[in-house]
mmCIF file of C-alpha atoms in Angstrom:
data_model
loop_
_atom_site.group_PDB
_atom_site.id
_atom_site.type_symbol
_atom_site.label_atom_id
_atom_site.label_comp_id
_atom_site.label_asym_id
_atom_site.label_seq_id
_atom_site.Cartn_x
_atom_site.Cartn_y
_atom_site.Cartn_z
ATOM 1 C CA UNK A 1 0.000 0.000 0.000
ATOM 2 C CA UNK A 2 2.629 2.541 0.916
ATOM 3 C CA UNK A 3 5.647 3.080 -1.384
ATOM 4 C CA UNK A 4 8.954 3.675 0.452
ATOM 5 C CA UNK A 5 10.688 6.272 -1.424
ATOM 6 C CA UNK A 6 14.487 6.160 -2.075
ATOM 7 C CA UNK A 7 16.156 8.785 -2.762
ATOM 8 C CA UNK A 8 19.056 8.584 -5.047
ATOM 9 C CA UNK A 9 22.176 10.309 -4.410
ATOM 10 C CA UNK A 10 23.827 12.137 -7.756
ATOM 11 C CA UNK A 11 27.356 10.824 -8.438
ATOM 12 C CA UNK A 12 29.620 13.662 -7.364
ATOM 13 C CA UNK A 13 32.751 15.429 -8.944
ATOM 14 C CA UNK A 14 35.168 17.936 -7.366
ATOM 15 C CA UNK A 15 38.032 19.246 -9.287
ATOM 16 C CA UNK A 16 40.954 21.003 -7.922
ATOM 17 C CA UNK A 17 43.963 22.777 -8.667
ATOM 18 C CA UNK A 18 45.889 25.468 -6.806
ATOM 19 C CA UNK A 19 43.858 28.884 -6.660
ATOM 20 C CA UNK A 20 40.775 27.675 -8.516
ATOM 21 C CA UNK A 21 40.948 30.074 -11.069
ATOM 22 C CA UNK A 22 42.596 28.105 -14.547
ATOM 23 C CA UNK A 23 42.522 24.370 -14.504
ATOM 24 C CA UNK A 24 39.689 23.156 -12.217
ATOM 25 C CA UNK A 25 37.481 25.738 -13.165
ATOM 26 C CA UNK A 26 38.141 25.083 -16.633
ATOM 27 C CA UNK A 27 37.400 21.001 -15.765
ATOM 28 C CA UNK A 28 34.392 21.858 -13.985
ATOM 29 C CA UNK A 29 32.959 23.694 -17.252
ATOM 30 C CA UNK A 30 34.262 20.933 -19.680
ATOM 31 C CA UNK A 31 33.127 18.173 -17.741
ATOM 32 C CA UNK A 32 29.671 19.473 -17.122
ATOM 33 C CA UNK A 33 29.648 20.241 -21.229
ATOM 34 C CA UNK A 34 30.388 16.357 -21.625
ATOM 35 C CA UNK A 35 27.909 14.818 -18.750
ATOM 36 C CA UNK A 36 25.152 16.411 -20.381
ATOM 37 C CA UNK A 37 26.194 15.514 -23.472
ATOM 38 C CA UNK A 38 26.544 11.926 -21.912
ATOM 39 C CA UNK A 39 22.908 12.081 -20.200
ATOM 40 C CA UNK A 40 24.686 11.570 -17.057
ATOM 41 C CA UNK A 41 23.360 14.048 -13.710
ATOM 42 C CA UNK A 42 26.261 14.182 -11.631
ATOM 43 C CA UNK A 43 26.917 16.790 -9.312
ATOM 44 C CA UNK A 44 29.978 18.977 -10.660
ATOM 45 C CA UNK A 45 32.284 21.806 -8.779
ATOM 46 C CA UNK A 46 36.086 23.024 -8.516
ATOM 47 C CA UNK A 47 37.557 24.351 -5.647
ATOM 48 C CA UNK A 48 41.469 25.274 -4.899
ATOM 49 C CA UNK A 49 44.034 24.821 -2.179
ATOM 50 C CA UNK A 50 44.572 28.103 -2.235
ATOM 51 C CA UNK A 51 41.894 30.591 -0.888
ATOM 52 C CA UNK A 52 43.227 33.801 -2.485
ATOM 53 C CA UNK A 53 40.590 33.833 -4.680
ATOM 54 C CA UNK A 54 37.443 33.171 -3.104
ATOM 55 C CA UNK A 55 34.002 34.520 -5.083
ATOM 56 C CA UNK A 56 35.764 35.823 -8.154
ATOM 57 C CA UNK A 57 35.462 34.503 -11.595
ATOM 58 C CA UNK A 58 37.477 32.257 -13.369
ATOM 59 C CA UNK A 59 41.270 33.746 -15.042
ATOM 60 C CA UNK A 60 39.273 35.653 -18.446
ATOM 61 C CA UNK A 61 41.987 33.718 -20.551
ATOM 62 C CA UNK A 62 40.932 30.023 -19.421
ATOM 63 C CA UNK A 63 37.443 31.426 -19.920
ATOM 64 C CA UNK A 64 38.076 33.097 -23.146
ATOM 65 C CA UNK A 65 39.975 29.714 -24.838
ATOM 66 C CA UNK A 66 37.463 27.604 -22.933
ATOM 67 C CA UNK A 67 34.215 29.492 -24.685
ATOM 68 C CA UNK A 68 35.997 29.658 -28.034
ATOM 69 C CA UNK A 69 35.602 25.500 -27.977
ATOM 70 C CA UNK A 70 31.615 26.227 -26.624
ATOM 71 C CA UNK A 71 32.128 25.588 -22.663
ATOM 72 C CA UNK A 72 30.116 27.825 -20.067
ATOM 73 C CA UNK A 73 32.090 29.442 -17.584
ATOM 74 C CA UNK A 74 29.464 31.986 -15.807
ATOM 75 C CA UNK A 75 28.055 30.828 -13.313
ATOM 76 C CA UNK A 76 31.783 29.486 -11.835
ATOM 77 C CA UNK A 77 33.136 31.336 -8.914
ATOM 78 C CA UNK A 78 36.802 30.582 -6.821
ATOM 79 C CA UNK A 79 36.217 28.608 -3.928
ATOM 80 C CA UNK A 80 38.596 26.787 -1.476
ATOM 81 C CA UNK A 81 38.438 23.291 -0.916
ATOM 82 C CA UNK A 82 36.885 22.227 2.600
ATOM 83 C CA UNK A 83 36.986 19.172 4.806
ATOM 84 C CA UNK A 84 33.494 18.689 3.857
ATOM 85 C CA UNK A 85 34.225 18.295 0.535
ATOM 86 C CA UNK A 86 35.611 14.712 0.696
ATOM 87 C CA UNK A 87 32.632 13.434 2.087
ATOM 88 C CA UNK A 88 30.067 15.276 -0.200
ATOM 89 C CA UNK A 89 32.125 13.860 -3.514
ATOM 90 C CA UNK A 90 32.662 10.912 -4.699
ATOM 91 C CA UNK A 91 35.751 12.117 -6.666
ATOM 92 C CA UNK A 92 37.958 14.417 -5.636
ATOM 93 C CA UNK A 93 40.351 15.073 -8.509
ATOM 94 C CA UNK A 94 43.575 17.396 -8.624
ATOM 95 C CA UNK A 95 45.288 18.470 -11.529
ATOM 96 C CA UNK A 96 48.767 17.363 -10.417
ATOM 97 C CA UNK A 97 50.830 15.651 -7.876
ATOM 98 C CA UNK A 98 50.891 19.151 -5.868
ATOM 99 C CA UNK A 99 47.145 19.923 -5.456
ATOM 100 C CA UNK A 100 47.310 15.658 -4.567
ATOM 101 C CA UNK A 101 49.607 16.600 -1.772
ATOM 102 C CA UNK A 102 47.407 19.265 -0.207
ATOM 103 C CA UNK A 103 44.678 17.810 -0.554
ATOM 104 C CA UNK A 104 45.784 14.881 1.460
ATOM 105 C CA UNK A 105 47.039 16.749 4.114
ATOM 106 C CA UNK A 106 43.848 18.053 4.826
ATOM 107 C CA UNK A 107 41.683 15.021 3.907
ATOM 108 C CA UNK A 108 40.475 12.491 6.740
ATOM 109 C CA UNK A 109 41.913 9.113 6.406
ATOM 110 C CA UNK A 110 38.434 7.216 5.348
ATOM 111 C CA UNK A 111 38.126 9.645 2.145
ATOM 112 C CA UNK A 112 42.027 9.768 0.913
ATOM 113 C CA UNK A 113 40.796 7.271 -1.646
ATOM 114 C CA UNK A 114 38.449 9.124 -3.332
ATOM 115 C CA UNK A 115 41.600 11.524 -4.824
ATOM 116 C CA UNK A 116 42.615 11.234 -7.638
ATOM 117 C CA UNK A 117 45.055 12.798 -10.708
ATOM 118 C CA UNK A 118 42.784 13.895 -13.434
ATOM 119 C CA UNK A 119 45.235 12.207 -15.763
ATOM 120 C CA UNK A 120 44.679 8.997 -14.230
ATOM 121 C CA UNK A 121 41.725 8.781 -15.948
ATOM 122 C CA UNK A 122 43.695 8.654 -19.837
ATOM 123 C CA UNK A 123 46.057 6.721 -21.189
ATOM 124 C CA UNK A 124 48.800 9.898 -22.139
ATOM 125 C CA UNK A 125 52.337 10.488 -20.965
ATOM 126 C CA UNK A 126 51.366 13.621 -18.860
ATOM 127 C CA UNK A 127 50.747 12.599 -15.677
ATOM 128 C CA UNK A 128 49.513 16.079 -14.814
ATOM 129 C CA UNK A 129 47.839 19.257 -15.778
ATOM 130 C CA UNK A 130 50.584 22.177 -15.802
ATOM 131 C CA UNK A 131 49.567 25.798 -14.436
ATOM 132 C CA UNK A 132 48.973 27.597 -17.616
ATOM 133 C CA UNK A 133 48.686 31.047 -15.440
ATOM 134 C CA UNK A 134 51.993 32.232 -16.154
ATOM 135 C CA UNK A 135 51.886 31.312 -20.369
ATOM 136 C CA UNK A 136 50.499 31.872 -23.300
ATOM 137 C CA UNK A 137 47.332 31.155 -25.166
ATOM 138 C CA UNK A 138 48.988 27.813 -26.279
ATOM 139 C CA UNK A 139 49.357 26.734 -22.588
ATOM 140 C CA UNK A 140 45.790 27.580 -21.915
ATOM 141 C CA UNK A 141 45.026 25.591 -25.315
ATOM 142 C CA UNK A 142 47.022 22.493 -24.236
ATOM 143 C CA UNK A 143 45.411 23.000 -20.553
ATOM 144 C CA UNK A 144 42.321 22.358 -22.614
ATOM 145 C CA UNK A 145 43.065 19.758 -24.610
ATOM 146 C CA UNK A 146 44.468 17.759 -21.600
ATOM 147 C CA UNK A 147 41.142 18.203 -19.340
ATOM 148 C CA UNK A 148 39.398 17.281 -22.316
ATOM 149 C CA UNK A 149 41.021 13.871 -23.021
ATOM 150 C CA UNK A 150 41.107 12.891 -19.060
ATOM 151 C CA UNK A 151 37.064 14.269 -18.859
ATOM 152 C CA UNK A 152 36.107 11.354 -21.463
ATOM 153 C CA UNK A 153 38.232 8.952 -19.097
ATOM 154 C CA UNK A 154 36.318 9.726 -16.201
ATOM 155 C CA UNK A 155 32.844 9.928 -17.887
ATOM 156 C CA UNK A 156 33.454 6.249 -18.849
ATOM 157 C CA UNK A 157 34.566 5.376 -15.178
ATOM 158 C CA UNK A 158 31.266 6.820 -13.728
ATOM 159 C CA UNK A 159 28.829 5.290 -16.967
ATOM 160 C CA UNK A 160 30.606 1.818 -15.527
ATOM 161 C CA UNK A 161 31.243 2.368 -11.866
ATOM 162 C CA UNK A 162 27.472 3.682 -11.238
ATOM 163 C CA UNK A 163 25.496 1.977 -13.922
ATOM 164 C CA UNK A 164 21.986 1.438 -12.449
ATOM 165 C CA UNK A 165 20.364 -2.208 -13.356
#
């Protein structure tokens, strides 16, 4: 007679780099590009390390190289990361061994496993995402291009690791 309801908790993705104003803001908007483009509703955000740029915008180059390729950057603002974090995501993902290193100091034991390298999830000879912030265009380009490639990695991960029957 009476239903119980279940709720179903969104698979969860938190990228992070240093100051959370190039690369993991830049991940956040290509990865939430490609979920919907997947069909997948996951939960997506970036944070940084760093706090020293807390409720501005993203750097206007990443934005401006990112929304060349069609990615949405405006509703993104600089956050830090917080303990919280690891147990609201299911993925915690830095952009290089750094931002790992951090990340871990801060992180409670029972979560450490849910970091991760964003390059972890490709099969390419960079094992990390360089800071473009002090280049070119071009670094902001390859930034891209790198986020890109590891996104598709981890879109497949999630379409396997929380495939509903």
């Amino acid at each position: 007679m009476f239903e119980k309801k279940v709720e179903k908790k969104l698979t969860s993705v938190l990228f992070v780099c240093l100051g959370n104003i190039c690369r993991s803001p830049t991940a956040e908007a290509i990865f939430r590009h490609k979920a919907a483009h997947a069909g997948l509703a996951i939960h997506i955000d970036s944070a940084g390390t760093l706090g020293a740029h807390i409720g501005t915008s993203p750097d206007k180059r990443s934005r401006a190289v990112g929304e060349e390729r069609g990615y949405d950057f405006k509703k993104i603002k600089c956050r830090k990361v917080e303990v919280r974090d690891f147990e609201r995501f299911d993925y915690v993902v830095a952009m290089d061994k750094d931002n790992v290193r951090n990340l871990l100091d801060i992180c409670p034991q029972e979560y450490q496993q849910k970091i991760a390298l964003m390059m972890s999830f490709c099969d390419a000879q960079e094992m990390e995402i360089p800071d473009p912030y002090y280049g070119g265009k071009r670094g902001f380009e390859y930034v891209l291009d790198l986020i890109e490639l590891a996104s598709d990695g981890l879109i497949e991960q999630i379409k396997v690791r929380f495939a509903r029957p």
